[in-house]
Amino acid sequence: MNLSLTNKYKPFLSLVLIFASTAASFAQHDPVQPFKGKIGKTIEETEQWWQKQPEAPKGAPNVVWILLDDVGFGATSAFGGLIQTPNFEKLANNGLRYTNFHTTGICSPTRAALLTGRNAHSVGMGHHAELGIGTPGYNGNIPFEAGTVAEIFKENGYNTFALGKWHGNQPKDLTIAGPYNRYPTGRGFEHFYGFLGGATDQWHPQLVEETSPVDIEPNTKHLNQLLTDKTISYIANQKSADADKPFFIYYATGAAHAPHHVSKEWSDKYKGKFDGGWDQYREEVFKRQVALGLVPKGTKLPPRQTGIKPWETLSADEKKIYARFMEVYAGFLSYTDYEVGRVTDYLQQIGQLDNTLIFLIVGDNGGSKEGTYKGTAGIAEKSEGDDVKFLLSQYDKIGTEYSYPNYPLGWSQATNTPFRYWKSDVNAEGASHTTLIVHYPKGIKEKGGLRAQYTHVTDILPTTIELANLKVPEVINGYAQRPFHGTSLNYSIADAGAPTRHTLQYYELHGGRSIYKDGWKASVYHPRNVFGETTTDINFIADFKRDKWELYNLNEDYNEINDLAAKNPEKLEELKKIFDQEAQKYDVYPLRNFRAGLAAPEVKTKSVIYEGTTIKTRIYVGKGAVTITANVDINSKNPEGVIFANGGLIGGTSLFVKDNKLQYLLNDGVHTVLLTSSKNLNPGKNTIKIEFADDTKVALYVNNEKAAEQSINNKNNKYLSSASADGFSVGKDLNSPVTKTYNGSFAFSDAVKSLVIDQVVEKQEKVGLLEKK
């Protein structure tokens, strides 16, 4: 079929794919029913019968779950923040705001809890899947006995679509070799379009459609736009195929997780808006929250977190660059609001908005702490010492494809107003206390209502099921199903004053933990020696017995300012015992430190990528000696193009031929090192070898003869480490290009028969596990 014919019938083909996918899913999941008709010798004598397919209840709503990433309680204008989110406000003003909503405090556990309605540890996702260990609470595999929302909705006659961030698989399973049974399409979603890891470049995203990587380069669209375009396409095709059939959409943006990428059109809207600094931001937002009734009367603004400098004490250079970080973040979040608005506007346009139940979770956790105290612009500053002068040199790059930015911790606490701490520190509300908006005109008549009941991310699935009047199968795909741990919020939708029904909830993350019970909260911070921690004694970090518990009465002290542990030791001991009970019940033990217990990655000392590879291949490259050998066949007179590349504009390497010269380029996002071969490639077979003998020197060999050598400043292994994150591509430069000295993916004109990576990998120590005695 020629290209023009393919394009002509593209809409039709999309419909065929949806029909085929739906039919296949029914064939897979519906038990074959005995024939109930009558077979005659002729059709006239035959009584026909058709097996009934799952059907949604009459009038069942479409359902859209929208999940943002790394957004604190006080970031958006919908909850008193200074970042303009008019579409979020519109949904909130025509629906309900839940002001006491909680997540698990970090990405993967929140997503696992949301998708299954069960506590994260109980479904194997006590931390990120890539940080899994061989225990039930942390193995990184959601069990099939914990059916996902998509599996449940498919059994109730819905079409199911997932878009955006997944972050629910062990890295070793994210290859063309699979297995695919825990990909989105293996867990009930008929279609998936997004990225599988925890973060991706917003300008050059590493996208997967269904189970196959998508090469979108040279890309001209932001990831937000790509996701929204695909969402609208799914809806248009599905409603065109069957107007009465409802759909379920899980729309999980990459925003506002780092990298904070957005066009200057959006970031410049905030030019000068944050020059007053994070202290002024907190005070202004807190006043708004009090005035809007988003926080209880009597709530006080907590002090600035230890380690964050008063804004007024910063130098002019610090103020300038720190304000720019926030301008970019704000533009990123406002632009995300705009793209979410495109989805809701389309639903309105086709007459589906009133019958669509929308849950908008503005943050899978609070503001990020990964930006450290000074903020980060990319990879290279690790070797520059996070120097403010260096950050200023990157001022105009922040937000562009030449950056990988995250704001400083001062802005993290500011966007978490009125709470203490931030993402991943689950001892405090700043990690887990985010925001929820529920919009359903057909089913919720109150507009602009506030709900203060204690709620948790596990509550969303049972609430959705009840509002949509669906049935939960006892068995899904042959697996008997476990009960939900969440509580339906239906009781609170109709009654703002109804007493809280979710009265008990534990939290744990890399050793930090807390327990909530009837408004009381006991919590303990556990040091990790990361992200600016001052503790360096590994024995102290590994010793959980030294942790100091705190006690708060959230009924009177909403944001944990007054520690009552010394005044009420009996209550503290009571709550600690309850935590222990919950921890044993939900597979929280063994406690462990950040990254503790991890075995060294499953690494081959020799990896081979063969001719015909059309996607990026992730190969772990550790510190130490590395040799990369490319075996190529030259048949053209003037070969050109990329032989292999790994990483991208913010860090990586590329071996390519341009202007009749073989070149090897190393890029750390700021500096580039270029080796140009003194040897030419011969017709026929050639062997090209890149040798990193140590962290200070790289050599280029052509057919066993040294062709170039260069000293490098590689103390952070910045060139090779990018290979494990962004992957190797053979015969072209996929996704973010390593350099703009060539155009696009710059495909190689001849054949790369194989790429061989020989490496030495340092072993990783296991520390900090604490078994429950």
Short mmCIF file of C-alpha atoms in Angstrom, two decimals, residues 119-584:
data_model
loop_
_atom_site.label_atom_id
_atom_site.label_comp_id
_atom_site.label_asym_id
_atom_site.label_seq_id
_atom_site.Cartn_x
_atom_site.Cartn_y
_atom_site.Cartn_z
CA ASN A 119 -2.25 -0.05 49.58
CA ALA A 120 0.97 0.21 47.62
CA HIS A 121 3.07 -2.24 49.66
CA SER A 122 0.33 -4.85 49.47
CA VAL A 123 0.61 -4.79 45.67
CA GLY A 124 4.41 -4.98 45.61
CA MET A 125 5.05 -1.28 45.00
CA GLY A 126 6.40 0.01 48.32
CA HIS A 127 8.86 2.05 46.29
CA HIS A 128 9.68 2.56 42.61
CA ALA A 129 9.76 -0.70 40.70
CA GLU A 130 13.36 0.00 39.70
CA LEU A 131 14.30 0.06 43.40
CA GLY A 132 12.61 -3.24 44.09
CA ILE A 133 13.97 -5.96 46.35
CA GLY A 134 12.97 -9.58 46.72
CA THR A 135 10.23 -9.16 49.31
CA PRO A 136 6.42 -9.07 48.80
CA GLY A 137 6.06 -5.36 49.55
CA TYR A 138 8.80 -4.14 47.24
CA ASN A 139 9.17 -6.53 44.30
CA GLY A 140 7.78 -4.05 41.77
CA ASN A 141 5.14 -6.38 40.32
CA ILE A 142 1.45 -5.59 40.87
CA PRO A 143 -0.12 -9.02 41.43
CA PHE A 144 -2.90 -10.19 39.15
CA GLU A 145 -5.05 -10.76 42.21
CA ALA A 146 -5.17 -6.96 42.47
CA GLY A 147 -7.14 -6.15 39.34
CA THR A 148 -6.62 -2.68 37.90
CA VAL A 149 -9.29 -0.12 37.17
CA ALA A 150 -8.93 -0.93 33.48
CA GLU A 151 -9.47 -4.66 34.01
CA ILE A 152 -12.58 -3.94 36.08
CA PHE A 153 -13.98 -1.42 33.61
CA LYS A 154 -13.41 -3.72 30.63
CA GLU A 155 -15.40 -6.41 32.41
CA ASN A 156 -18.18 -3.82 32.72
CA GLY A 157 -18.32 -3.04 29.01
CA TYR A 158 -16.04 0.02 28.82
CA ASN A 159 -13.30 0.85 26.35
CA THR A 160 -10.09 1.62 28.24
CA PHE A 161 -7.24 3.93 27.29
CA ALA A 162 -4.05 4.94 29.12
CA LEU A 163 -1.90 7.90 28.20
CA GLY A 164 1.29 9.39 29.61
CA LYS A 165 3.35 8.17 32.53
CA TRP A 166 3.17 4.52 33.62
CA HIS A 167 6.16 3.86 35.94
CA GLY A 168 4.94 0.46 37.04
CA ASN A 169 7.40 -2.09 35.67
CA GLN A 170 10.79 -3.43 36.63
CA PRO A 171 13.37 -2.01 34.20
CA LYS A 172 14.53 -5.48 33.18
CA ASP A 173 11.07 -6.10 31.71
CA LEU A 174 11.02 -2.94 29.60
CA THR A 175 12.63 -4.38 26.50
CA ILE A 176 11.39 -5.86 23.25
CA ALA A 177 11.75 -9.26 24.96
CA GLY A 178 9.04 -8.37 27.48
CA PRO A 179 7.23 -9.95 29.20
CA TYR A 180 4.28 -7.73 28.29
CA ASN A 181 1.69 -9.01 30.73
CA ARG A 182 2.38 -6.15 33.14
CA TYR A 183 2.50 -3.41 30.52
CA PRO A 184 -0.60 -1.19 30.45
CA THR A 185 -2.04 -3.32 27.64
CA GLY A 186 -1.42 -6.41 29.77
CA ARG A 187 -3.31 -4.92 32.71
CA GLY A 188 -6.58 -4.07 31.04
CA PHE A 189 -5.88 -1.03 28.87
CA GLU A 190 -6.87 -1.65 25.26
CA HIS A 191 -4.60 1.15 24.07
CA PHE A 192 -1.57 2.86 25.57
CA TYR A 193 0.39 5.88 24.39
CA GLY A 194 3.00 7.28 26.74
CA PHE A 195 6.27 6.51 28.48
CA LEU A 196 7.07 3.62 30.77
CA GLY A 197 9.65 5.13 33.09
CA GLY A 198 9.51 7.70 35.87
CA ALA A 199 10.37 10.71 33.72
CA THR A 200 11.12 11.63 30.15
CA ASP A 201 12.33 14.54 28.08
CA GLN A 202 9.27 16.66 27.28
CA TRP A 203 10.75 17.82 23.97
CA HIS A 204 12.12 14.42 22.91
CA PRO A 205 9.99 11.89 24.82
CA GLN A 206 10.74 8.18 24.72
CA LEU A 207 7.26 7.09 23.73
CA VAL A 208 5.66 3.68 23.51
CA GLU A 209 2.41 2.92 21.70
CA GLU A 210 0.79 -0.31 22.91
CA THR A 211 4.07 -2.24 23.47
CA SER A 212 6.25 -0.78 20.71
CA PRO A 213 8.58 2.22 20.92
CA VAL A 214 7.57 5.15 18.71
CA ASP A 215 10.10 7.14 16.71
CA ILE A 216 8.62 10.64 16.50
CA GLU A 217 11.77 12.53 15.56
CA PRO A 218 12.27 15.14 14.39
CA ASN A 219 9.62 16.10 16.92
CA THR A 220 8.09 19.59 16.95
CA LYS A 221 5.49 19.12 19.70
CA HIS A 222 5.68 19.18 23.49
CA LEU A 223 4.75 15.92 25.21
CA ASN A 224 1.65 17.57 26.72
CA GLN A 225 0.36 18.33 23.24
CA LEU A 226 1.13 14.83 21.97
CA LEU A 227 -0.81 13.28 24.84
CA THR A 228 -3.78 15.58 24.41
CA ASP A 229 -3.89 15.09 20.64
CA LYS A 230 -3.91 11.32 21.16
CA THR A 231 -6.56 11.55 23.89
CA ILE A 232 -8.89 13.52 21.65
CA SER A 233 -8.23 11.06 18.82
CA TYR A 234 -9.15 8.12 21.06
CA ILE A 235 -12.38 9.80 22.13
CA ALA A 236 -13.32 10.82 18.58
CA ASN A 237 -12.74 7.33 17.20
CA GLN A 238 -14.46 5.57 20.07
CA LYS A 239 -17.58 7.73 20.02
CA SER A 240 -17.74 7.54 16.24
CA ALA A 241 -17.66 3.75 16.47
CA ASP A 242 -20.20 3.40 19.30
CA ALA A 243 -21.75 6.58 20.66
CA ASP A 244 -23.48 4.79 23.53
CA LYS A 245 -20.50 2.85 24.80
CA PRO A 246 -18.63 4.61 27.67
CA PHE A 247 -14.88 4.93 27.90
CA PHE A 248 -12.35 5.06 30.70
CA ILE A 249 -9.28 7.25 30.20
CA TYR A 250 -6.23 7.38 32.46
CA TYR A 251 -4.41 10.59 31.50
CA ALA A 252 -1.15 10.84 33.47
CA THR A 253 1.02 13.77 32.43
CA GLY A 254 4.79 13.96 32.72
CA ALA A 255 4.19 17.38 34.24
CA ALA A 256 5.29 18.84 36.49
CA HIS A 257 8.05 16.31 37.16
CA ALA A 258 11.56 17.24 36.10
CA PRO A 259 12.67 18.05 33.50
CA HIS A 260 10.69 21.28 33.65
CA HIS A 261 10.41 21.80 29.91
CA VAL A 262 8.16 24.42 28.36
CA SER A 263 8.30 27.03 25.61
CA LYS A 264 9.33 30.56 26.50
CA GLU A 265 5.84 31.65 25.47
CA TRP A 266 4.62 30.09 28.71
CA SER A 267 7.55 30.63 31.07
CA ASP A 268 7.86 34.30 30.10
CA LYS A 269 4.26 34.89 31.23
CA TYR A 270 5.75 34.74 34.73
CA LYS A 271 8.71 37.00 34.08
CA GLY A 272 9.34 38.92 37.31
CA LYS A 273 6.34 37.35 39.07
CA PHE A 274 8.51 35.50 41.60
CA ASP A 275 11.17 38.14 42.19
CA GLY A 276 9.77 38.55 45.71
CA GLY A 277 10.99 35.05 46.51
CA TRP A 278 9.73 31.96 48.23
CA ASP A 279 9.05 33.61 51.59
CA GLN A 280 6.71 36.15 50.00
CA TYR A 281 5.07 33.39 47.95
CA ARG A 282 4.30 31.34 51.06
CA GLU A 283 2.80 34.28 52.92
CA GLU A 284 0.63 35.40 50.02
CA VAL A 285 -0.62 31.91 49.19
CA PHE A 286 -1.37 31.13 52.84
CA LYS A 287 -3.55 34.25 53.08
CA ARG A 288 -5.45 33.13 49.98
CA GLN A 289 -5.96 29.63 51.36
CA VAL A 290 -7.34 31.00 54.63
CA ALA A 291 -9.67 33.37 52.78
CA LEU A 292 -10.94 30.58 50.50
CA GLY A 293 -11.57 28.24 53.43
CA LEU A 294 -9.09 25.70 52.09
CA VAL A 295 -7.44 25.30 55.50
CA PRO A 296 -9.14 25.10 58.92
CA LYS A 297 -9.53 28.20 61.02
CA GLY A 298 -6.60 28.73 63.35
CA THR A 299 -4.07 27.15 60.99
CA LYS A 300 -0.66 28.82 61.16
CA LEU A 301 2.09 29.02 58.58
CA PRO A 302 4.97 26.77 59.65
CA PRO A 303 8.53 28.08 59.79
CA ARG A 304 10.88 27.86 56.84
CA GLN A 305 12.46 24.39 56.54
CA THR A 306 15.97 23.97 57.95
CA GLY A 307 18.58 24.57 55.24
CA ILE A 308 16.47 26.96 53.16
CA LYS A 309 17.89 30.45 53.26
CA PRO A 310 15.69 33.51 53.83
CA TRP A 311 15.12 35.06 50.41
CA GLU A 312 16.28 38.46 51.62
CA THR A 313 19.72 37.05 52.47
CA LEU A 314 20.39 35.73 48.96
CA SER A 315 22.75 37.43 46.55
CA ALA A 316 21.42 39.17 43.45
CA ASP A 317 22.73 36.31 41.30
CA GLU A 318 21.00 33.69 43.47
CA LYS A 319 17.71 35.58 43.34
CA LYS A 320 17.91 35.92 39.57
CA ILE A 321 18.53 32.27 38.77
CA TYR A 322 16.24 30.88 41.49
CA ALA A 323 13.38 33.09 40.28
CA ARG A 324 13.94 31.83 36.72
CA PHE A 325 13.64 28.22 37.88
CA MET A 326 10.23 29.06 39.32
CA GLU A 327 9.13 30.98 36.23
CA VAL A 328 9.81 27.89 34.13
CA TYR A 329 8.05 25.57 36.56
CA ALA A 330 5.02 27.85 36.67
CA GLY A 331 4.90 28.08 32.89
CA PHE A 332 5.14 24.30 32.69
CA LEU A 333 2.21 23.85 35.07
CA SER A 334 0.08 26.53 33.40
CA TYR A 335 0.71 24.95 30.01
CA THR A 336 -0.34 21.57 31.43
CA ASP A 337 -3.57 23.17 32.61
CA TYR A 338 -4.10 24.46 29.06
CA GLU A 339 -3.70 21.00 27.52
CA VAL A 340 -6.02 19.42 30.11
CA GLY A 341 -8.46 22.16 29.17
CA ARG A 342 -8.29 21.06 25.54
CA VAL A 343 -9.54 17.61 26.60
CA THR A 344 -12.44 18.96 28.66
CA ASP A 345 -13.32 21.50 25.97
CA TYR A 346 -13.50 18.69 23.42
CA LEU A 347 -15.81 16.69 25.68
CA GLN A 348 -18.00 19.78 25.94
CA GLN A 349 -17.91 20.27 22.17
CA ILE A 350 -19.20 16.76 21.44
CA GLY A 351 -21.80 16.86 24.21
CA GLN A 352 -20.08 14.36 26.55
CA LEU A 353 -18.82 16.55 29.40
CA ASP A 354 -21.97 16.41 31.54
CA ASN A 355 -21.92 12.63 31.45
CA THR A 356 -18.19 12.32 32.14
CA LEU A 357 -16.95 11.67 35.65
CA ILE A 358 -13.59 13.43 36.07
CA PHE A 359 -11.16 12.91 38.92
CA LEU A 360 -8.33 15.43 38.73
CA ILE A 361 -5.48 14.59 41.11
CA VAL A 362 -3.17 17.60 41.09
CA GLY A 363 -0.01 15.88 42.27
CA ASP A 364 0.96 12.25 42.88
CA ASN A 365 3.00 13.75 45.71
CA GLY A 366 4.08 17.17 46.95
CA GLY A 367 6.70 19.44 45.43
CA SER A 368 9.94 17.76 44.42
CA LYS A 369 13.06 17.73 46.60
CA GLU A 370 15.39 16.47 43.86
CA GLY A 371 16.35 20.00 42.82
CA THR A 372 18.43 20.32 46.02
CA TYR A 373 18.93 23.69 47.68
CA LYS A 374 20.19 25.45 44.55
CA GLY A 375 18.23 23.88 41.73
CA THR A 376 19.61 21.86 38.85
CA ALA A 377 19.86 22.78 35.19
CA GLY A 378 21.05 19.49 33.75
CA ILE A 379 23.78 16.90 34.07
CA ALA A 380 26.96 18.91 33.75
CA GLU A 381 26.59 20.93 36.95
CA LYS A 382 27.42 17.81 38.92
CA SER A 383 30.98 18.37 37.88
CA GLU A 384 30.65 22.13 38.23
CA GLY A 385 29.73 21.90 41.91
CA ASP A 386 26.23 23.36 41.50
CA ASP A 387 27.90 26.73 41.36
CA VAL A 388 25.50 29.68 41.08
CA LYS A 389 27.75 31.25 38.49
CA PHE A 390 27.44 28.11 36.40
CA LEU A 391 23.66 28.04 36.82
CA LEU A 392 23.49 31.66 35.66
CA SER A 393 25.39 30.68 32.52
CA GLN A 394 22.50 28.29 31.78
CA TYR A 395 19.81 30.95 32.37
CA ASP A 396 18.50 31.10 28.81
CA LYS A 397 18.61 27.32 28.39
CA ILE A 398 16.37 26.49 31.34
CA GLY A 399 13.16 24.96 30.02
CA THR A 400 14.60 24.28 26.56
CA GLU A 401 15.75 20.99 25.08
CA TYR A 402 19.28 21.89 26.21
CA SER A 403 18.31 21.58 29.88
CA TYR A 404 16.99 19.16 32.46
CA PRO A 405 15.85 21.59 35.16
CA ASN A 406 14.35 21.23 38.60
CA TYR A 407 13.70 24.10 41.01
CA PRO A 408 15.41 24.65 44.40
CA LEU A 409 13.96 23.32 47.65
CA GLY A 410 12.82 26.78 48.69
CA TRP A 411 10.23 26.66 45.90
CA SER A 412 9.28 23.12 46.81
CA GLN A 413 8.22 24.18 50.29
CA ALA A 414 6.56 27.28 48.84
CA THR A 415 4.41 25.26 46.45
CA ASN A 416 3.58 22.91 49.33
CA THR A 417 2.10 25.76 51.40
CA PRO A 418 0.84 25.40 54.10
CA PHE A 419 2.75 22.18 54.85
CA ARG A 420 6.23 21.18 55.97
CA TYR A 421 8.68 19.06 54.00
CA TRP A 422 8.16 17.78 50.45
CA LYS A 423 7.99 14.78 48.12
CA SER A 424 9.10 11.41 49.53
CA ASP A 425 9.38 12.51 53.19
CA VAL A 426 6.21 10.73 54.27
CA ASN A 427 6.67 11.67 57.90
CA ALA A 428 5.11 15.02 56.94
CA GLU A 429 2.03 16.25 55.08
CA GLY A 430 4.17 18.03 52.49
CA ALA A 431 4.91 14.68 50.87
CA SER A 432 1.44 13.18 50.70
CA HIS A 433 -1.16 15.94 51.21
CA THR A 434 -2.08 17.06 47.70
CA THR A 435 -5.31 18.11 46.00
CA LEU A 436 -8.30 16.43 44.38
CA ILE A 437 -11.06 17.83 42.17
CA VAL A 438 -14.17 15.81 41.30
CA HIS A 439 -16.32 16.98 38.37
CA TYR A 440 -19.51 15.18 37.28
CA PRO A 441 -22.40 17.51 36.30
CA LYS A 442 -24.84 14.64 35.78
CA GLY A 443 -24.15 13.09 39.16
CA ILE A 444 -22.98 15.97 41.37
CA LYS A 445 -25.32 18.92 41.52
CA GLU A 446 -23.34 21.05 43.99
CA LYS A 447 -20.94 23.48 42.36
CA GLY A 448 -17.80 24.76 44.01
CA GLY A 449 -18.20 22.74 47.18
CA LEU A 450 -15.40 22.00 49.64
CA ARG A 451 -14.88 18.62 51.27
CA ALA A 452 -12.57 18.30 54.28
CA GLN A 453 -12.94 14.57 55.00
CA TYR A 454 -9.67 12.66 55.27
CA THR A 455 -9.23 10.87 51.95
CA HIS A 456 -6.56 8.70 50.36
CA VAL A 457 -5.61 7.73 46.83
CA THR A 458 -6.92 4.19 47.44
CA ASP A 459 -10.40 5.73 47.77
CA ILE A 460 -10.61 6.83 44.12
CA LEU A 461 -11.28 3.42 42.54
CA PRO A 462 -14.10 2.32 44.90
CA THR A 463 -15.62 5.80 44.57
CA THR A 464 -15.55 5.64 40.79
CA ILE A 465 -17.08 2.17 40.74
CA GLU A 466 -19.93 3.25 43.00
CA LEU A 467 -20.66 6.44 41.07
CA ALA A 468 -20.67 4.55 37.77
CA ASN A 469 -22.81 1.75 39.27
CA LEU A 470 -20.41 -0.99 38.17
CA LYS A 471 -19.80 -4.50 39.47
CA VAL A 472 -16.42 -5.75 40.64
CA PRO A 473 -15.76 -9.26 39.35
CA GLU A 474 -14.76 -11.82 41.97
CA VAL A 475 -12.38 -13.34 39.41
CA ILE A 476 -10.46 -11.50 36.69
CA ASN A 477 -8.51 -13.44 34.07
CA GLY A 478 -8.67 -16.50 36.30
CA TYR A 479 -7.35 -14.75 39.43
CA ALA A 480 -9.50 -14.46 42.55
CA GLN A 481 -9.55 -10.82 43.52
CA ARG A 482 -8.40 -9.28 46.79
CA PRO A 483 -10.60 -6.70 48.54
CA PHE A 484 -10.04 -2.97 48.15
CA HIS A 485 -8.36 -1.05 50.96
CA GLY A 486 -9.88 2.30 50.05
CA THR A 487 -13.23 3.74 51.11
CA SER A 488 -15.81 5.09 48.67
CA LEU A 489 -16.22 8.85 48.99
CA ASN A 490 -19.84 8.75 47.89
CA TYR A 491 -20.95 9.45 51.45
CA SER A 492 -19.14 12.81 51.37
CA ILE A 493 -20.31 13.91 47.93
CA ALA A 494 -23.86 14.41 49.09
CA ASP A 495 -22.99 15.62 52.60
CA ALA A 496 -20.18 18.10 53.23
CA GLY A 497 -20.47 17.55 56.97
CA ALA A 498 -20.43 13.77 56.95
CA PRO A 499 -17.89 12.25 59.38
CA THR A 500 -14.73 10.87 57.82
CA ARG A 501 -14.91 7.15 57.03
CA HIS A 502 -11.27 6.64 56.07
CA THR A 503 -9.97 6.86 59.62
CA LEU A 504 -6.74 4.82 59.52
CA GLN A 505 -3.83 5.05 57.09
CA TYR A 506 -0.16 4.11 57.28
CA TYR A 507 2.69 5.65 55.23
CA GLU A 508 6.23 4.37 54.62
CA LEU A 509 8.97 5.25 52.21
CA HIS A 510 12.69 4.32 52.39
CA GLY A 511 12.52 4.08 56.17
CA GLY A 512 10.48 7.19 56.91
CA ARG A 513 7.03 6.35 58.23
CA SER A 514 3.86 7.65 59.78
CA ILE A 515 0.46 6.47 60.94
CA TYR A 516 -2.82 8.41 60.87
CA LYS A 517 -5.70 7.42 63.16
CA ASP A 518 -8.82 9.48 63.85
CA GLY A 519 -7.02 12.80 63.40
CA TRP A 520 -3.89 11.83 65.33
CA LYS A 521 -0.62 11.23 63.55
CA ALA A 522 2.64 9.68 64.72
CA SER A 523 5.59 10.07 62.37
CA VAL A 524 9.32 9.57 62.12
CA TYR A 525 11.85 11.04 59.71
CA HIS A 526 14.61 8.68 58.61
CA PRO A 527 17.87 10.17 57.23
CA ARG A 528 19.08 8.96 53.83
CA ASN A 529 22.32 10.78 52.94
CA VAL A 530 20.80 12.07 49.70
CA PHE A 531 19.43 15.35 48.38
CA GLY A 532 21.34 17.60 50.74
CA GLU A 533 21.24 15.48 53.88
CA THR A 534 23.93 16.47 56.36
CA THR A 535 24.28 13.03 57.95
CA THR A 536 27.13 11.01 56.46
CA ASP A 537 27.51 8.26 59.07
CA ILE A 538 26.21 5.18 57.25
CA ASN A 539 25.82 3.32 60.51
CA PHE A 540 23.55 6.05 61.82
CA ILE A 541 21.51 6.01 58.63
CA ALA A 542 21.13 2.24 58.77
CA ASP A 543 20.08 2.20 62.43
CA PHE A 544 16.31 2.63 62.58
CA LYS A 545 16.38 2.41 66.39
CA ARG A 546 17.86 5.92 66.52
CA ASP A 547 14.90 7.44 64.70
CA LYS A 548 12.92 9.92 66.79
CA TRP A 549 9.11 9.70 66.61
CA GLU A 550 6.89 12.78 66.68
CA LEU A 551 3.21 13.16 67.52
CA TYR A 552 0.63 15.57 66.14
CA ASN A 553 -3.08 16.19 66.64
CA LEU A 554 -4.17 17.15 63.12
CA ASN A 555 -7.67 17.96 64.35
CA GLU A 556 -6.16 21.00 66.08
CA ASP A 557 -2.81 21.29 64.30
CA TYR A 558 -3.57 20.81 60.60
CA ASN A 559 0.00 21.18 59.36
CA GLU A 560 2.09 19.64 62.13
CA ILE A 561 3.66 22.56 63.97
CA ASN A 562 3.30 21.36 67.59
CA ASP A 563 5.02 18.06 68.43
CA LEU A 564 3.15 16.44 71.35
CA ALA A 565 5.37 13.37 71.76
CA ALA A 566 6.83 14.52 75.08
CA LYS A 567 3.44 15.62 76.45
CA ASN A 568 1.50 12.53 75.40
CA PRO A 569 3.81 9.50 75.32
CA GLU A 570 0.90 7.08 75.83
CA LYS A 571 -0.80 8.21 72.61
CA LEU A 572 2.49 7.96 70.76
CA GLU A 573 3.08 4.39 71.91
CA GLU A 574 -0.50 3.49 70.98
CA LEU A 575 0.01 4.78 67.44
CA LYS A 576 3.40 3.11 67.07
CA LYS A 577 1.78 -0.23 67.88
CA ILE A 578 -0.91 0.45 65.30
CA PHE A 579 1.76 1.23 62.72
CA ASP A 580 3.42 -2.08 63.48
CA GLN A 581 0.12 -3.91 63.00
CA GLU A 582 -0.57 -2.16 59.70
CA ALA A 583 3.00 -2.70 58.52
CA GLN A 584 2.73 -6.44 59.10
#
